[in-house]
Tab-separated table of N, CA, C and O in Angstrom:
chain	number	residue	atom	x	y	z
A	24	UNK	N	150.562	241.124	-20.481
A	24	UNK	CA	150.555	242.159	-21.510
A	24	UNK	C	151.961	242.437	-22.036
A	24	UNK	O	152.218	242.236	-23.187
A	25	UNK	N	152.824	242.935	-21.139
A	25	UNK	CA	154.207	243.208	-21.521
A	25	UNK	C	155.098	242.501	-20.504
A	25	UNK	O	155.032	242.801	-19.316
A	26	UNK	N	155.919	241.532	-20.941
A	26	UNK	CA	156.745	240.792	-19.985
A	26	UNK	C	157.845	241.662	-19.402
A	26	UNK	O	158.197	242.700	-19.950
A	27	UNK	N	158.371	241.201	-18.300
A	27	UNK	CA	159.466	241.896	-17.643
A	27	UNK	C	159.295	241.844	-16.136
A	27	UNK	O	158.246	241.423	-15.636
A	28	UNK	N	160.329	242.253	-15.440
A	28	UNK	CA	160.318	242.247	-13.981
A	28	UNK	C	160.643	243.649	-13.485
A	28	UNK	O	161.555	244.302	-14.002
A	29	UNK	N	159.883	244.094	-12.503
A	29	UNK	CA	160.135	245.389	-11.876
A	29	UNK	C	159.668	245.315	-10.436
A	29	UNK	O	158.771	244.538	-10.102
A	30	UNK	N	160.281	246.116	-9.592
A	30	UNK	CA	159.784	246.215	-8.231
A	30	UNK	C	159.990	247.623	-7.729
A	30	UNK	O	160.922	248.323	-8.133
A	31	UNK	N	159.063	248.023	-6.865
A	31	UNK	CA	159.125	249.362	-6.323
A	31	UNK	C	157.876	249.682	-5.535
A	31	UNK	O	157.015	248.831	-5.308
A	32	UNK	N	157.772	250.937	-5.156
A	32	UNK	CA	156.641	251.425	-4.381
A	32	UNK	C	155.404	251.549	-5.262
A	32	UNK	O	155.483	252.011	-6.398
A	33	UNK	N	154.269	251.134	-4.714
A	33	UNK	CA	153.006	251.202	-5.455
A	33	UNK	C	152.387	252.588	-5.358
A	33	UNK	O	152.418	253.234	-4.308
A	34	UNK	N	151.823	253.017	-6.469
A	34	UNK	CA	150.967	254.198	-6.516
A	34	UNK	C	149.627	253.714	-7.039
A	34	UNK	O	149.541	253.246	-8.177
A	35	UNK	N	148.591	253.788	-6.215
A	35	UNK	CA	147.293	253.211	-6.547
A	35	UNK	C	146.270	254.306	-6.809
A	35	UNK	O	146.085	255.214	-5.997
A	36	UNK	N	145.593	254.178	-7.936
A	36	UNK	CA	144.479	255.062	-8.275
A	36	UNK	C	143.205	254.235	-8.356
A	36	UNK	O	143.182	253.209	-9.029
A	37	UNK	N	142.172	254.676	-7.686
A	37	UNK	CA	140.870	254.019	-7.794
A	37	UNK	C	140.095	254.531	-9.000
A	37	UNK	O	139.036	254.026	-9.330
A	38	UNK	N	140.637	255.551	-9.650
A	38	UNK	CA	140.008	256.153	-10.820
A	38	UNK	C	140.835	255.837	-12.064
A	38	UNK	O	142.056	255.695	-11.978
A	39	UNK	N	140.147	255.767	-13.208
A	39	UNK	CA	140.865	255.617	-14.470
A	39	UNK	C	141.735	256.851	-14.694
A	39	UNK	O	141.507	257.902	-14.099
A	40	UNK	N	142.728	256.706	-15.547
A	40	UNK	CA	143.675	257.790	-15.801
A	40	UNK	C	143.564	258.212	-17.253
A	40	UNK	O	143.553	257.383	-18.161
A	41	UNK	N	143.497	259.516	-17.470
A	41	UNK	CA	143.457	260.079	-18.813
A	41	UNK	C	144.882	260.365	-19.263
A	41	UNK	O	145.697	260.842	-18.476
A	42	UNK	N	145.189	260.051	-20.509
A	42	UNK	CA	146.516	260.361	-21.042
A	42	UNK	C	146.575	261.789	-21.504
A	42	UNK	O	147.178	262.654	-20.864
A	43	UNK	N	145.895	262.088	-22.595
A	43	UNK	CA	145.885	263.438	-23.152
A	43	UNK	C	145.112	264.356	-22.217
A	43	UNK	O	143.931	264.151	-21.963
A	44	UNK	N	145.792	265.312	-21.633
A	44	UNK	CA	145.166	266.250	-20.715
A	44	UNK	C	145.092	265.761	-19.285
A	44	UNK	O	144.693	266.492	-18.393
A	45	UNK	N	145.500	264.501	-19.048
A	45	UNK	CA	145.436	263.950	-17.704
A	45	UNK	C	146.786	263.761	-17.053
A	45	UNK	O	146.876	263.670	-15.836
A	46	UNK	N	147.831	263.694	-17.904
A	46	UNK	CA	149.178	263.558	-17.352
A	46	UNK	C	150.107	264.558	-18.026
A	46	UNK	O	149.866	264.991	-19.150
A	47	UNK	N	151.151	264.915	-17.323
A	47	UNK	CA	152.237	265.703	-17.895
A	47	UNK	C	153.385	264.730	-18.132
A	47	UNK	O	154.073	264.334	-17.187
A	48	UNK	N	153.581	264.289	-19.384
A	48	UNK	CA	154.598	263.274	-19.638
A	48	UNK	C	156.022	263.763	-19.376
A	48	UNK	O	156.894	262.958	-19.059
A	49	UNK	N	156.262	265.057	-19.448
A	49	UNK	CA	157.606	265.582	-19.202
A	49	UNK	C	157.985	265.468	-17.726
A	49	UNK	O	159.151	265.337	-17.388
A	50	UNK	N	156.975	265.502	-16.848
A	50	UNK	CA	157.224	265.441	-15.412
A	50	UNK	C	156.772	264.129	-14.780
A	50	UNK	O	157.111	263.851	-13.634
A	51	UNK	N	155.958	263.340	-15.492
A	51	UNK	CA	155.427	262.099	-14.934
A	51	UNK	C	154.428	262.360	-13.821
A	51	UNK	O	154.386	261.629	-12.835
A	52	UNK	N	153.604	263.381	-14.013
A	52	UNK	CA	152.664	263.822	-12.978
A	52	UNK	C	151.237	263.782	-13.517
A	52	UNK	O	150.991	264.118	-14.679
A	53	UNK	N	150.300	263.400	-12.670
A	53	UNK	CA	148.882	263.445	-13.025
A	53	UNK	C	148.403	264.886	-12.866
A	53	UNK	O	148.549	265.476	-11.790
A	54	UNK	N	147.870	265.449	-13.950
A	54	UNK	CA	147.477	266.859	-13.934
A	54	UNK	C	145.972	267.071	-14.094
A	54	UNK	O	145.521	268.215	-14.141
A	55	UNK	N	145.217	265.996	-14.175
A	55	UNK	CA	143.761	266.125	-14.269
A	55	UNK	C	143.246	266.655	-12.934
A	55	UNK	O	143.375	266.012	-11.899
A	56	UNK	N	142.675	267.843	-12.932
A	56	UNK	CA	142.333	268.557	-11.701
A	56	UNK	C	141.400	267.801	-10.758
A	56	UNK	O	141.518	267.924	-9.557
A	57	UNK	N	140.453	267.051	-11.282
A	57	UNK	CA	139.506	266.359	-10.404
A	57	UNK	C	139.925	264.930	-10.069
A	57	UNK	O	139.185	264.204	-9.421
A	58	UNK	N	141.116	264.555	-10.481
A	58	UNK	CA	141.590	263.193	-10.219
A	58	UNK	C	142.076	263.076	-8.778
A	58	UNK	O	142.656	264.013	-8.227
A	59	UNK	N	141.841	261.934	-8.160
A	59	UNK	CA	142.262	261.720	-6.771
A	59	UNK	C	143.765	261.859	-6.576
A	59	UNK	O	144.229	262.160	-5.477
A	60	UNK	N	144.556	261.652	-7.633
A	60	UNK	CA	146.010	261.757	-7.529
A	60	UNK	C	146.548	263.022	-8.209
A	60	UNK	O	147.712	263.066	-8.622
A	61	UNK	N	145.737	264.047	-8.306
A	61	UNK	CA	146.168	265.300	-8.931
A	61	UNK	C	147.464	265.791	-8.285
A	61	UNK	O	147.579	265.872	-7.061
A	62	UNK	N	148.461	266.054	-9.125
A	62	UNK	CA	149.736	266.573	-8.650
A	62	UNK	C	150.720	265.518	-8.184
A	62	UNK	O	151.844	265.842	-7.804
A	63	UNK	N	150.334	264.244	-8.232
A	63	UNK	CA	151.197	263.158	-7.759
A	63	UNK	C	152.029	262.614	-8.925
A	63	UNK	O	151.531	262.423	-10.031
A	64	UNK	N	153.285	262.348	-8.643
A	64	UNK	CA	154.218	261.825	-9.645
A	64	UNK	C	154.189	260.296	-9.649
A	64	UNK	O	154.259	259.666	-8.595
A	65	UNK	N	154.098	259.707	-10.835
A	65	UNK	CA	154.105	258.249	-10.976
A	65	UNK	C	155.454	257.715	-11.451
A	65	UNK	O	155.660	256.516	-11.549
A	66	UNK	N	156.399	258.604	-11.717
A	66	UNK	CA	157.722	258.186	-12.184
A	66	UNK	C	158.377	257.263	-11.166
A	66	UNK	O	158.405	257.561	-9.972
A	67	UNK	N	158.889	256.132	-11.647
A	67	UNK	CA	159.599	255.211	-10.780
A	67	UNK	C	158.711	254.468	-9.796
A	67	UNK	O	159.203	253.904	-8.830
A	68	UNK	N	157.402	254.437	-10.040
A	68	UNK	CA	156.455	253.734	-9.167
A	68	UNK	C	155.798	252.598	-9.946
A	68	UNK	O	155.785	252.588	-11.178
A	69	UNK	N	155.233	251.662	-9.216
A	69	UNK	CA	154.387	250.635	-9.825
A	69	UNK	C	152.989	251.251	-9.869
A	69	UNK	O	152.372	251.468	-8.825
A	70	UNK	N	152.507	251.575	-11.050
A	70	UNK	CA	151.221	252.247	-11.209
A	70	UNK	C	150.102	251.213	-11.257
A	70	UNK	O	150.065	250.361	-12.148
A	71	UNK	N	149.202	251.297	-10.285
A	71	UNK	CA	148.081	250.358	-10.150
A	71	UNK	C	146.808	251.174	-10.356
A	71	UNK	O	146.555	252.119	-9.599
A	72	UNK	N	146.005	250.805	-11.363
A	72	UNK	CA	144.838	251.623	-11.701
A	72	UNK	C	143.828	250.793	-12.479
A	72	UNK	O	144.172	249.758	-13.037
A	73	UNK	N	142.566	251.261	-12.527
A	73	UNK	CA	141.546	250.482	-13.238
A	73	UNK	C	141.777	250.404	-14.743
A	73	UNK	O	141.491	249.388	-15.363
A	74	UNK	N	142.268	251.465	-15.351
A	74	UNK	CA	142.473	251.476	-16.794
A	74	UNK	C	142.542	252.885	-17.332
A	74	UNK	O	142.667	253.855	-16.584
A	75	UNK	N	142.444	252.984	-18.657
A	75	UNK	CA	142.578	254.261	-19.348
A	75	UNK	C	141.208	254.871	-19.624
A	75	UNK	O	140.217	254.167	-19.781
A	76	UNK	N	141.195	256.192	-19.683
A	76	UNK	CA	140.001	256.877	-20.159
A	76	UNK	C	140.452	257.950	-21.135
A	76	UNK	O	141.598	258.381	-21.122
A	77	UNK	N	139.536	258.347	-21.982
A	77	UNK	CA	139.855	259.397	-22.935
A	77	UNK	C	140.060	258.857	-24.331
A	77	UNK	O	139.601	257.776	-24.677
A	78	UNK	N	140.820	259.599	-25.086
A	78	UNK	CA	140.989	259.310	-26.508
A	78	UNK	C	142.124	258.331	-26.763
A	78	UNK	O	142.820	257.900	-25.851
A	79	UNK	N	142.340	258.057	-28.029
A	79	UNK	CA	143.421	257.165	-28.426
A	79	UNK	C	144.785	257.797	-28.203
A	79	UNK	O	145.805	257.139	-28.327
A	80	UNK	N	144.827	259.069	-27.833
A	80	UNK	CA	146.084	259.737	-27.517
A	80	UNK	C	146.722	259.219	-26.247
A	80	UNK	O	147.874	259.524	-25.950
A	81	UNK	N	145.990	258.417	-25.483
A	81	UNK	CA	146.492	257.870	-24.224
A	81	UNK	C	147.841	257.188	-24.425
A	81	UNK	O	148.796	257.449	-23.701
A	82	UNK	N	147.919	256.332	-25.421
A	82	UNK	CA	149.156	255.581	-25.636
A	82	UNK	C	150.308	256.506	-26.011
A	82	UNK	O	151.439	256.302	-25.562
A	83	UNK	N	150.040	257.521	-26.792
A	83	UNK	CA	151.087	258.465	-27.183
A	83	UNK	C	151.649	259.226	-26.003
A	83	UNK	O	152.861	259.455	-25.905
A	84	UNK	N	150.779	259.606	-25.081
A	84	UNK	CA	151.247	260.333	-23.903
A	84	UNK	C	152.078	259.432	-22.999
A	84	UNK	O	153.085	259.863	-22.443
A	85	UNK	N	151.678	258.169	-22.851
A	85	UNK	CA	152.475	257.270	-22.028
A	85	UNK	C	153.766	256.863	-22.721
A	85	UNK	O	154.789	256.668	-22.067
A	86	UNK	N	153.775	256.794	-24.045
A	86	UNK	CA	155.032	256.568	-24.756
A	86	UNK	C	155.976	257.738	-24.499
A	86	UNK	O	157.178	257.544	-24.318
A	87	UNK	N	155.434	258.932	-24.441
A	87	UNK	CA	156.254	260.118	-24.161
A	87	UNK	C	156.912	260.036	-22.787
A	87	UNK	O	158.017	260.542	-22.598
A	88	UNK	N	156.253	259.379	-21.828
A	88	UNK	CA	156.887	259.226	-20.509
A	88	UNK	C	158.128	258.334	-20.615
A	88	UNK	O	159.119	258.576	-19.936
A	89	UNK	N	158.058	257.331	-21.467
A	89	UNK	CA	159.227	256.471	-21.674
A	89	UNK	C	160.362	257.280	-22.286
A	89	UNK	O	161.502	257.221	-21.829
A	90	UNK	N	160.042	258.060	-23.303
A	90	UNK	CA	161.059	258.853	-23.991
A	90	UNK	C	161.661	259.924	-23.080
A	90	UNK	O	162.840	260.251	-23.194
A	91	UNK	N	160.860	260.459	-22.172
A	91	UNK	CA	161.322	261.507	-21.254
A	91	UNK	C	161.972	260.941	-19.991
A	91	UNK	O	162.504	261.699	-19.175
A	92	UNK	N	161.893	259.627	-19.806
A	92	UNK	CA	162.452	259.026	-18.603
A	92	UNK	C	161.578	259.214	-17.374
A	92	UNK	O	162.062	259.157	-16.244
A	93	UNK	N	160.277	259.436	-17.590
A	93	UNK	CA	159.356	259.673	-16.472
A	93	UNK	C	158.301	258.577	-16.333
A	93	UNK	O	157.325	258.745	-15.605
A	94	UNK	N	158.496	257.463	-17.009
A	94	UNK	CA	157.499	256.385	-17.010
A	94	UNK	C	157.422	255.698	-15.651
A	94	UNK	O	158.388	255.709	-14.882
A	95	UNK	N	156.268	255.074	-15.377
A	95	UNK	CA	156.219	254.214	-14.193
A	95	UNK	C	157.132	253.006	-14.401
A	95	UNK	O	157.498	252.687	-15.537
A	96	UNK	N	157.469	252.324	-13.303
A	96	UNK	CA	158.300	251.114	-13.408
A	96	UNK	C	157.528	249.952	-14.015
A	96	UNK	O	158.091	249.111	-14.700
A	97	UNK	N	156.231	249.884	-13.709
A	97	UNK	CA	155.348	248.827	-14.202
A	97	UNK	C	153.921	249.341	-14.101
A	97	UNK	O	153.650	250.332	-13.405
A	98	UNK	N	153.014	248.660	-14.803
A	98	UNK	CA	151.602	249.032	-14.748
A	98	UNK	C	150.760	247.782	-14.495
A	98	UNK	O	150.939	246.765	-15.162
A	99	UNK	N	149.862	247.890	-13.525
A	99	UNK	CA	148.883	246.846	-13.233
A	99	UNK	C	147.514	247.473	-13.387
A	99	UNK	O	147.225	248.486	-12.737
A	100	UNK	N	146.679	246.903	-14.253
A	100	UNK	CA	145.352	247.490	-14.478
A	100	UNK	C	144.320	246.390	-14.656
A	100	UNK	O	144.640	245.264	-15.010
A	101	UNK	N	143.060	246.741	-14.405
A	101	UNK	CA	142.004	245.733	-14.404
A	101	UNK	C	141.154	245.732	-15.666
A	101	UNK	O	140.699	244.683	-16.094
A	102	UNK	N	140.918	246.886	-16.256
A	102	UNK	CA	140.036	246.982	-17.425
A	102	UNK	C	140.875	247.171	-18.680
A	102	UNK	O	141.440	248.240	-18.905
A	103	UNK	N	140.924	246.145	-19.501
A	103	UNK	CA	141.732	246.225	-20.719
A	103	UNK	C	140.932	246.863	-21.848
A	103	UNK	O	139.794	246.508	-22.085
A	104	UNK	N	141.554	247.841	-22.456
A	104	UNK	CA	141.016	248.480	-23.658
A	104	UNK	C	142.174	248.597	-24.647
A	104	UNK	O	143.336	248.404	-24.267
A	105	UNK	N	141.864	248.934	-25.868
A	105	UNK	CA	142.939	249.107	-26.846
A	105	UNK	C	143.865	250.244	-26.429
A	105	UNK	O	145.071	250.174	-26.672
A	106	UNK	N	143.321	251.278	-25.788
A	106	UNK	CA	144.154	252.408	-25.344
A	106	UNK	C	145.220	251.959	-24.361
A	106	UNK	O	146.400	252.254	-24.518
A	107	UNK	N	144.802	251.279	-23.318
A	107	UNK	CA	145.747	250.887	-22.273
A	107	UNK	C	146.668	249.766	-22.763
A	107	UNK	O	147.848	249.723	-22.396
A	108	UNK	N	146.176	248.885	-23.615
A	108	UNK	CA	147.024	247.814	-24.152
A	108	UNK	C	148.146	248.406	-25.003
A	108	UNK	O	149.324	248.062	-24.820
A	109	UNK	N	147.803	249.299	-25.923
A	109	UNK	CA	148.825	249.929	-26.754
A	109	UNK	C	149.743	250.789	-25.899
A	109	UNK	O	150.956	250.808	-26.101
A	110	UNK	N	149.183	251.478	-24.912
A	110	UNK	CA	149.999	252.289	-24.012
A	110	UNK	C	151.027	251.462	-23.276
A	110	UNK	O	152.182	251.865	-23.126
A	111	UNK	N	150.632	250.292	-22.808
A	111	UNK	CA	151.566	249.407	-22.111
A	111	UNK	C	152.686	248.966	-23.054
A	111	UNK	O	153.856	248.961	-22.673
A	112	UNK	N	152.333	248.616	-24.275
A	112	UNK	CA	153.326	248.142	-25.239
A	112	UNK	C	154.330	249.241	-25.581
A	112	UNK	O	155.542	249.020	-25.553
A	113	UNK	N	153.854	250.462	-25.878
A	113	UNK	CA	154.778	251.522	-26.284
A	113	UNK	C	155.544	252.113	-25.104
A	113	UNK	O	156.629	252.657	-25.288
A	114	UNK	N	155.018	251.977	-23.894
A	114	UNK	CA	155.739	252.455	-22.717
A	114	UNK	C	156.871	251.497	-22.375
A	114	UNK	O	157.875	251.887	-21.788
A	115	UNK	N	156.700	250.232	-22.757
A	115	UNK	CA	157.736	249.194	-22.605
A	115	UNK	C	158.102	248.937	-21.145
A	115	UNK	O	159.266	248.729	-20.818
A	116	UNK	N	157.093	248.948	-20.288
A	116	UNK	CA	157.320	248.569	-18.882
A	116	UNK	C	156.509	247.309	-18.618
A	116	UNK	O	155.488	247.066	-19.261
A	117	UNK	N	156.951	246.469	-17.681
A	117	UNK	CA	156.171	245.280	-17.360
A	117	UNK	C	154.728	245.668	-17.032
A	117	UNK	O	154.500	246.589	-16.240
A	118	UNK	N	153.781	244.994	-17.662
A	118	UNK	CA	152.373	245.350	-17.501
A	118	UNK	C	151.530	244.086	-17.439
A	118	UNK	O	151.773	243.146	-18.191
A	119	UNK	N	150.542	244.126	-16.539
A	119	UNK	CA	149.671	242.957	-16.362
A	119	UNK	C	148.219	243.368	-16.213
A	119	UNK	O	147.915	244.459	-15.750
A	120	UNK	N	147.349	242.441	-16.576
A	120	UNK	CA	145.913	242.553	-16.381
A	120	UNK	C	145.377	241.130	-16.215
A	120	UNK	O	146.138	240.173	-16.291
A	121	UNK	N	144.081	240.980	-15.964
A	121	UNK	CA	143.492	239.648	-15.848
A	121	UNK	C	143.803	238.966	-14.528
A	121	UNK	O	144.226	237.814	-14.504
A	122	UNK	N	143.618	239.662	-13.439
A	122	UNK	CA	143.942	239.147	-12.110
A	122	UNK	C	142.780	238.359	-11.507
A	122	UNK	O	141.632	238.583	-11.853
A	123	UNK	N	143.099	237.483	-10.551
A	123	UNK	CA	142.034	236.778	-9.837
A	123	UNK	C	141.434	237.658	-8.732
A	123	UNK	O	140.324	237.421	-8.283
A	124	UNK	N	142.179	238.677	-8.297
A	124	UNK	CA	141.675	239.673	-7.351
A	124	UNK	C	142.039	241.048	-7.885
A	124	UNK	O	143.073	241.217	-8.536
A	125	UNK	N	141.210	242.046	-7.599
A	125	UNK	CA	141.414	243.401	-8.106
A	125	UNK	C	142.625	244.036	-7.415
A	125	UNK	O	142.581	244.283	-6.207
A	126	UNK	N	143.701	244.328	-8.160
A	126	UNK	CA	144.884	244.911	-7.525
A	126	UNK	C	144.623	246.285	-6.916
A	126	UNK	O	145.297	246.677	-5.963
A	127	UNK	N	143.646	247.003	-7.443
A	127	UNK	CA	143.297	248.315	-6.889
A	127	UNK	C	142.765	248.167	-5.461
A	127	UNK	O	142.966	249.042	-4.618
A	128	UNK	N	142.126	247.044	-5.180
A	128	UNK	CA	141.583	246.803	-3.838
A	128	UNK	C	142.582	246.102	-2.923
A	128	UNK	O	142.522	246.246	-1.707
A	129	UNK	N	143.523	245.350	-3.486
A	129	UNK	CA	144.460	244.547	-2.700
A	129	UNK	C	145.744	245.320	-2.363
A	129	UNK	O	146.331	245.129	-1.302
A	130	UNK	N	146.166	246.192	-3.260
A	130	UNK	CA	147.419	246.940	-3.089
A	130	UNK	C	147.094	248.352	-2.621
A	130	UNK	O	146.131	248.964	-3.080
A	131	UNK	N	147.918	248.881	-1.739
A	131	UNK	CA	147.750	250.248	-1.229
A	131	UNK	C	148.952	251.098	-1.625
A	131	UNK	O	150.061	250.574	-1.823
A	132	UNK	N	148.744	252.399	-1.695
A	132	UNK	CA	149.855	253.315	-1.945
A	132	UNK	C	150.927	253.078	-0.889
A	132	UNK	O	150.622	252.949	0.299
A	133	UNK	N	152.161	252.997	-1.340
A	133	UNK	CA	153.272	252.797	-0.426
A	133	UNK	C	153.679	251.349	-0.236
A	133	UNK	O	154.769	251.087	0.278
A	134	UNK	N	152.822	250.400	-0.617
A	134	UNK	CA	153.222	248.994	-0.550
A	134	UNK	C	154.406	248.770	-1.490
A	134	UNK	O	154.533	249.448	-2.522
A	135	UNK	N	155.265	247.812	-1.152
A	135	UNK	CA	156.355	247.429	-2.037
A	135	UNK	C	155.844	246.286	-2.902
A	135	UNK	O	155.341	245.291	-2.387
A	136	UNK	N	155.947	246.427	-4.212
A	136	UNK	CA	155.379	245.453	-5.141
A	136	UNK	C	156.466	244.965	-6.095
A	136	UNK	O	157.238	245.761	-6.623
A	137	UNK	N	156.480	243.660	-6.292
A	137	UNK	CA	157.363	243.045	-7.286
A	137	UNK	C	156.474	242.433	-8.358
A	137	UNK	O	155.582	241.639	-8.058
A	138	UNK	N	156.721	242.828	-9.592
A	138	UNK	CA	155.941	242.367	-10.734
A	138	UNK	C	156.829	241.519	-11.624
A	138	UNK	O	157.885	241.970	-12.061
A	139	UNK	N	156.405	240.289	-11.872
A	139	UNK	CA	157.035	239.439	-12.878
A	139	UNK	C	155.950	239.174	-13.910
A	139	UNK	O	155.195	238.205	-13.819
A	140	UNK	N	155.851	240.085	-14.860
A	140	UNK	CA	154.755	240.032	-15.829
A	140	UNK	C	154.872	238.834	-16.760
A	140	UNK	O	153.854	238.324	-17.236
A	141	UNK	N	156.084	238.356	-17.029
A	141	UNK	CA	156.238	237.183	-17.871
A	141	UNK	C	155.670	235.927	-17.235
A	141	UNK	O	155.081	235.084	-17.904
A	142	UNK	N	155.837	235.815	-15.925
A	142	UNK	CA	155.323	234.653	-15.186
A	142	UNK	C	153.921	234.887	-14.629
A	142	UNK	O	153.300	233.957	-14.123
A	143	UNK	N	153.435	236.128	-14.719
A	143	UNK	CA	152.101	236.444	-14.194
A	143	UNK	C	152.039	236.476	-12.675
A	143	UNK	O	151.026	236.116	-12.082
A	144	UNK	N	153.127	236.929	-12.038
A	144	UNK	CA	153.200	236.943	-10.584
A	144	UNK	C	153.348	238.368	-10.062
A	144	UNK	O	154.183	239.132	-10.546
A	145	UNK	N	152.547	238.706	-9.054
A	145	UNK	CA	152.656	239.973	-8.342
A	145	UNK	C	152.830	239.656	-6.868
A	145	UNK	O	152.004	238.968	-6.275
A	146	UNK	N	153.922	240.147	-6.283
A	146	UNK	CA	154.178	239.955	-4.857
A	146	UNK	C	154.032	241.305	-4.168
A	146	UNK	O	154.524	242.324	-4.677
A	147	UNK	N	153.380	241.312	-3.008
A	147	UNK	CA	153.087	242.554	-2.297
A	147	UNK	C	153.648	242.481	-0.893
A	147	UNK	O	153.399	241.522	-0.161
A	148	UNK	N	154.410	243.501	-0.513
A	148	UNK	CA	154.865	243.644	0.868
A	148	UNK	C	154.208	244.929	1.391
A	148	UNK	O	154.545	246.021	0.939
A	149	UNK	N	153.240	244.775	2.313
A	149	UNK	CA	152.521	245.963	2.804
A	149	UNK	C	153.451	246.999	3.424
A	149	UNK	O	154.454	246.649	4.058
A	150	UNK	N	153.110	248.262	3.209
A	150	UNK	CA	153.849	249.358	3.828
A	150	UNK	C	153.682	249.289	5.330
A	150	UNK	O	152.657	248.815	5.835
A	151	UNK	N	154.704	249.715	6.035
A	151	UNK	CA	154.618	249.661	7.505
A	151	UNK	C	153.859	250.831	8.056
A	151	UNK	O	153.760	251.859	7.534
């Protein structure tokens, strides 16, 4: 989706993420009350999630994280939609989709992940 290399700690959501009303772009925090990661900050993490939900405002909210300096380091997602594709492009972080195995099931919160989106490679070092 978006080439580049990033590495860092994984933050994994088994639920889709809403942009408008689901994140606080100024803080880089998930604010959707019923979300499994409510109150968790994604800034400086490799965000692993199924995809986007909600309106077309999703991309605008994630672009705001880039402008505010609160964006994730990279995004790995399984369900491609126009919302998440545009969000990845405007956020300008390495982003991938189209995996042979579901990253949401293979990667755990706290794992160290290296993403080379240009080469299509994800390396995982499990958390201890």
